[in-house]
mmCIF file of C-alpha atoms in Angstrom:
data_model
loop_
_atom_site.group_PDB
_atom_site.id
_atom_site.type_symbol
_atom_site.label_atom_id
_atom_site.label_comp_id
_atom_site.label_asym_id
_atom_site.label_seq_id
_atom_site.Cartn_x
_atom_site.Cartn_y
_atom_site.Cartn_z
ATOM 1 C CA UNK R 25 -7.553 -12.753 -11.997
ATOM 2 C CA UNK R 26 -4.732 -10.600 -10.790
ATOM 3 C CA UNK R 27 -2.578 -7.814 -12.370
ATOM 4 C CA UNK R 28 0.363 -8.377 -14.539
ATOM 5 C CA UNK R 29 3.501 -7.369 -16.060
ATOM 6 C CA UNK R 30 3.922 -6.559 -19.701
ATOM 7 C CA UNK R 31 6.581 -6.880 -22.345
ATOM 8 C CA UNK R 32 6.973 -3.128 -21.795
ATOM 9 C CA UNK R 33 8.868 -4.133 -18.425
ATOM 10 C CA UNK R 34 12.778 -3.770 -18.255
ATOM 11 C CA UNK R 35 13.334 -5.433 -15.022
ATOM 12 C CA UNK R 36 13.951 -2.681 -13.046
ATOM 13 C CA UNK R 37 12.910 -4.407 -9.965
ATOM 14 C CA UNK R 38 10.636 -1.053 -9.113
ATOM 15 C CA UNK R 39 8.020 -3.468 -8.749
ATOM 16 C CA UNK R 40 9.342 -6.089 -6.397
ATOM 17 C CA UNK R 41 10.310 -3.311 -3.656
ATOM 18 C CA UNK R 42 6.888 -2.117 -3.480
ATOM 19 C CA UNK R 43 4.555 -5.063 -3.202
ATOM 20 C CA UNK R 44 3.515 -5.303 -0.422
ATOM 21 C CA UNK R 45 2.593 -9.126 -0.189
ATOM 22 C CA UNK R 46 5.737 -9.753 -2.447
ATOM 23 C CA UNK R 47 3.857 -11.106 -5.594
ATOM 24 C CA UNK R 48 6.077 -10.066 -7.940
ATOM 25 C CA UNK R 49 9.893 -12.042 -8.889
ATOM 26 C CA UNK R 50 12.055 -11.686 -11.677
ATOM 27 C CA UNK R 51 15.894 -11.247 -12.319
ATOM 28 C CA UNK R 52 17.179 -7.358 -12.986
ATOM 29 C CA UNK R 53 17.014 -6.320 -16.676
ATOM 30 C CA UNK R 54 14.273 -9.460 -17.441
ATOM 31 C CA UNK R 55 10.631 -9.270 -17.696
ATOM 32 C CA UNK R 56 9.375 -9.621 -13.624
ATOM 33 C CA UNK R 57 6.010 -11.633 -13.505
ATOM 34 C CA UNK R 58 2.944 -11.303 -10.737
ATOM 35 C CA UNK R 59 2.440 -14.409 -9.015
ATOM 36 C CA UNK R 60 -1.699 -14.849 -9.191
ATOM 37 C CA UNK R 61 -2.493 -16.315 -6.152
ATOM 38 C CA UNK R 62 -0.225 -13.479 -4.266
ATOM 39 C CA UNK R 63 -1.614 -10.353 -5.666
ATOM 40 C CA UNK R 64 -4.175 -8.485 -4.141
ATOM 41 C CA UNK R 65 -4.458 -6.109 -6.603
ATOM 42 C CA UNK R 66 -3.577 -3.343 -4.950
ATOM 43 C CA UNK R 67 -2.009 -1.037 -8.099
ATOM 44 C CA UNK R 68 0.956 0.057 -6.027
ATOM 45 C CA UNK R 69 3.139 -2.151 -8.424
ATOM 46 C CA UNK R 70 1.627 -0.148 -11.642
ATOM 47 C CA UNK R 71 2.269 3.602 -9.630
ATOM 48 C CA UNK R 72 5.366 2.659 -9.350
ATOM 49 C CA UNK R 73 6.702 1.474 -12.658
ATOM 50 C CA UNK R 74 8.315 4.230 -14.649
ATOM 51 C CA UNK R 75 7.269 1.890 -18.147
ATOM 52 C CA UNK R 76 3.766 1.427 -17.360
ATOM 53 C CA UNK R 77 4.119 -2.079 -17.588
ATOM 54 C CA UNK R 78 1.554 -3.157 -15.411
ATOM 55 C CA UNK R 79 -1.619 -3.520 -16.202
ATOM 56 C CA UNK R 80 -5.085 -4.542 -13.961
ATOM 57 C CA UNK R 81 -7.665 -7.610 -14.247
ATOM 58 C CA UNK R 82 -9.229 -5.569 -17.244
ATOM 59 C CA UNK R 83 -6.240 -5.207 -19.174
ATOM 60 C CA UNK R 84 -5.585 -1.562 -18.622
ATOM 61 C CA UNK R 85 -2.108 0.118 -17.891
ATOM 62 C CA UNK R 86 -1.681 1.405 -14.438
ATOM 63 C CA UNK R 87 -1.063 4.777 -14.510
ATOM 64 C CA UNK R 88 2.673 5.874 -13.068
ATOM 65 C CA UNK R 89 2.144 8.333 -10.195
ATOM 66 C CA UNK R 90 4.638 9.802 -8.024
ATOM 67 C CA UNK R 91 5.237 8.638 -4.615
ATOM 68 C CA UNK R 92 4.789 11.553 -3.225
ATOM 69 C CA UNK R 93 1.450 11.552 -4.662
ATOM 70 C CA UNK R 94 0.364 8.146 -3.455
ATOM 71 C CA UNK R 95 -2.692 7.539 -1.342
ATOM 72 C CA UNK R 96 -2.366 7.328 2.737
ATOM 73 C CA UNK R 97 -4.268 6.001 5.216
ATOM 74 C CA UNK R 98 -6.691 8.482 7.280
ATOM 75 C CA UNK R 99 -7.308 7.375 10.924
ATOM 76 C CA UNK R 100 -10.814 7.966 12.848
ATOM 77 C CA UNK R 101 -8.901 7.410 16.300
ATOM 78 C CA UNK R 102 -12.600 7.853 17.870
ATOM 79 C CA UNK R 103 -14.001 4.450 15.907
ATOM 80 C CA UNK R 104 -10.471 2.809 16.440
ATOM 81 C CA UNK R 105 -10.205 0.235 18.949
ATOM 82 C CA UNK R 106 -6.169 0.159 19.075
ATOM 83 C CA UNK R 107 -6.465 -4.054 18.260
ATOM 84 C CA UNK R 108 -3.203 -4.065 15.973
ATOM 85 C CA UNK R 109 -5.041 -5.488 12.824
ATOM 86 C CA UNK R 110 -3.525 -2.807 10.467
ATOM 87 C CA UNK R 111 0.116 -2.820 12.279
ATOM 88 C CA UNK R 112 0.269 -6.496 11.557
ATOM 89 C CA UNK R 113 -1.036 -6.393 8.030
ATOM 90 C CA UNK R 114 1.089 -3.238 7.535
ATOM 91 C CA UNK R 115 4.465 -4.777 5.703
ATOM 92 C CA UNK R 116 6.139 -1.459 5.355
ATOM 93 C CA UNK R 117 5.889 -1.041 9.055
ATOM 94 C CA UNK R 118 4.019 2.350 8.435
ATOM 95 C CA UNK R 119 1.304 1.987 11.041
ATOM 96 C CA UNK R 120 1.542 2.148 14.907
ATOM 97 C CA UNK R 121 -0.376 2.486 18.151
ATOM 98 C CA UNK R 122 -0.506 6.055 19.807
ATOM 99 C CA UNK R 123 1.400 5.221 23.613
ATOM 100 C CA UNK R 124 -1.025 6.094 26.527
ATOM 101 C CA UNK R 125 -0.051 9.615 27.720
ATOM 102 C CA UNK R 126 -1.032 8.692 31.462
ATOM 103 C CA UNK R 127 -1.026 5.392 33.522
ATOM 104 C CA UNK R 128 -4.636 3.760 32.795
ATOM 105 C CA UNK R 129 -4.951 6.043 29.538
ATOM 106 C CA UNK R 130 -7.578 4.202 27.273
ATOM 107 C CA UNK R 131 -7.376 6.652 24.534
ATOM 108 C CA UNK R 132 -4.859 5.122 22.102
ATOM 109 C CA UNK R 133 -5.322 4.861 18.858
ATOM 110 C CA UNK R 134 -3.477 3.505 15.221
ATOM 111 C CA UNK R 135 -1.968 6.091 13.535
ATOM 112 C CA UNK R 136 0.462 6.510 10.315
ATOM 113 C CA UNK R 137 4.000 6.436 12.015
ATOM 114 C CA UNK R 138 6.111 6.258 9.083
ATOM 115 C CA UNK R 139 4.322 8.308 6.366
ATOM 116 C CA UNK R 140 7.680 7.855 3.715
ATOM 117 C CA UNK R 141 7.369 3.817 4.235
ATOM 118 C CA UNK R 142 3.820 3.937 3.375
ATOM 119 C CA UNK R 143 2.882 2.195 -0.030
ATOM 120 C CA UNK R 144 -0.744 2.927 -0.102
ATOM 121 C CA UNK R 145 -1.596 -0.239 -0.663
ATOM 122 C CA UNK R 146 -4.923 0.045 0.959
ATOM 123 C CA UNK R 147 -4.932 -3.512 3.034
ATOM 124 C CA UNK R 148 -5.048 -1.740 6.625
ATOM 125 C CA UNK R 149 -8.315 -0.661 5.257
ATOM 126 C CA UNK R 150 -9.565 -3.794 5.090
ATOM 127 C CA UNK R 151 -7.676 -5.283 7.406
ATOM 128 C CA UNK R 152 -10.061 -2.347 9.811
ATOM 129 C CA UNK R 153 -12.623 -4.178 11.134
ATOM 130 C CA UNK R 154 -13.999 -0.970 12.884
ATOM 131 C CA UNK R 155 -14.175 1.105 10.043
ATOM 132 C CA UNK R 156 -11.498 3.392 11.401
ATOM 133 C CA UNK R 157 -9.477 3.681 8.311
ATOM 134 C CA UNK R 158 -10.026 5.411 4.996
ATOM 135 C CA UNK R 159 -7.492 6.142 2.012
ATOM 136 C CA UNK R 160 -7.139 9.798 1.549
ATOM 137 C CA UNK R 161 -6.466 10.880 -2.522
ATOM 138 C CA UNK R 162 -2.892 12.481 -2.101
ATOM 139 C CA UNK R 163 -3.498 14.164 -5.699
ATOM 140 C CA UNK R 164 -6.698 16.228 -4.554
ATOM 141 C CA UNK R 165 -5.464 17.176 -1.142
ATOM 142 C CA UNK R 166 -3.219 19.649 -2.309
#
């Protein structure tokens, strides 16, 4: 079962900008619906709807956080084996590969290039098959 959109939702298209696997349509001003099969229930839809119209698989309303306050990925550039997984699952084009800082350097490693693009949608973290990659709580690292 995947998330989905309340009555409480004004069509502000919020939503639609965020997803990440772009799961959500609708017309501006109508109710927007979450395409099932699509959604991979990430929440990022729900943090960013100023109505709290969103609500998960058990029925409860996403809580509204501010994207300043959204999770980001953490990179262990020792475990990470620079193979591109996350850059390709990455649709916000957030993640990149460290360039070698000498010819033959082995050392590179993903890192968060675009911090403001970032959704924190969480799928580079699975996406990781190295373990490299681990959301980091924006709200109690202040």
């Amino acid at each position: 079962m995947a998330y989905r959109i309340t009555d409480a939702c004004i069509g502000c298209t919020l939503c639609t900008k965020v997803c990440p696997v772009m799961a959500i349509s609708g017309t501006l001003k109508q109710r927007h619906s979450i395409n099932p099969k699509r959604c991979v229930e990430c929440g990022v839809c729900g943090r960013a709807c100023a109505k709290s119209a969103v609500v998960d698989t058990n029925g409860i309303t996403i809580e509204r956080i501010p994207r300043k306050d959204w999770d980001k990925p953490l990179f262990d550039a020792s475990r990470c084996s620079a193979c591109h997984l996350c850059v390709q699952t990455c649709t916000a084009g957030a993640i990149d590969i460290s360039m070698p800082t000498y010819k033959g350097d082995l050392r590179v490693a993903a890192y968060l290039a675009a911090p403001a693009k970032c959704v924190g949608c969480a799928l580079c973290v699975a996406a990781c098959p190295m373990d490299a990659i681990a959301m980091q709580d924006n709200r109690e690292a202040k």
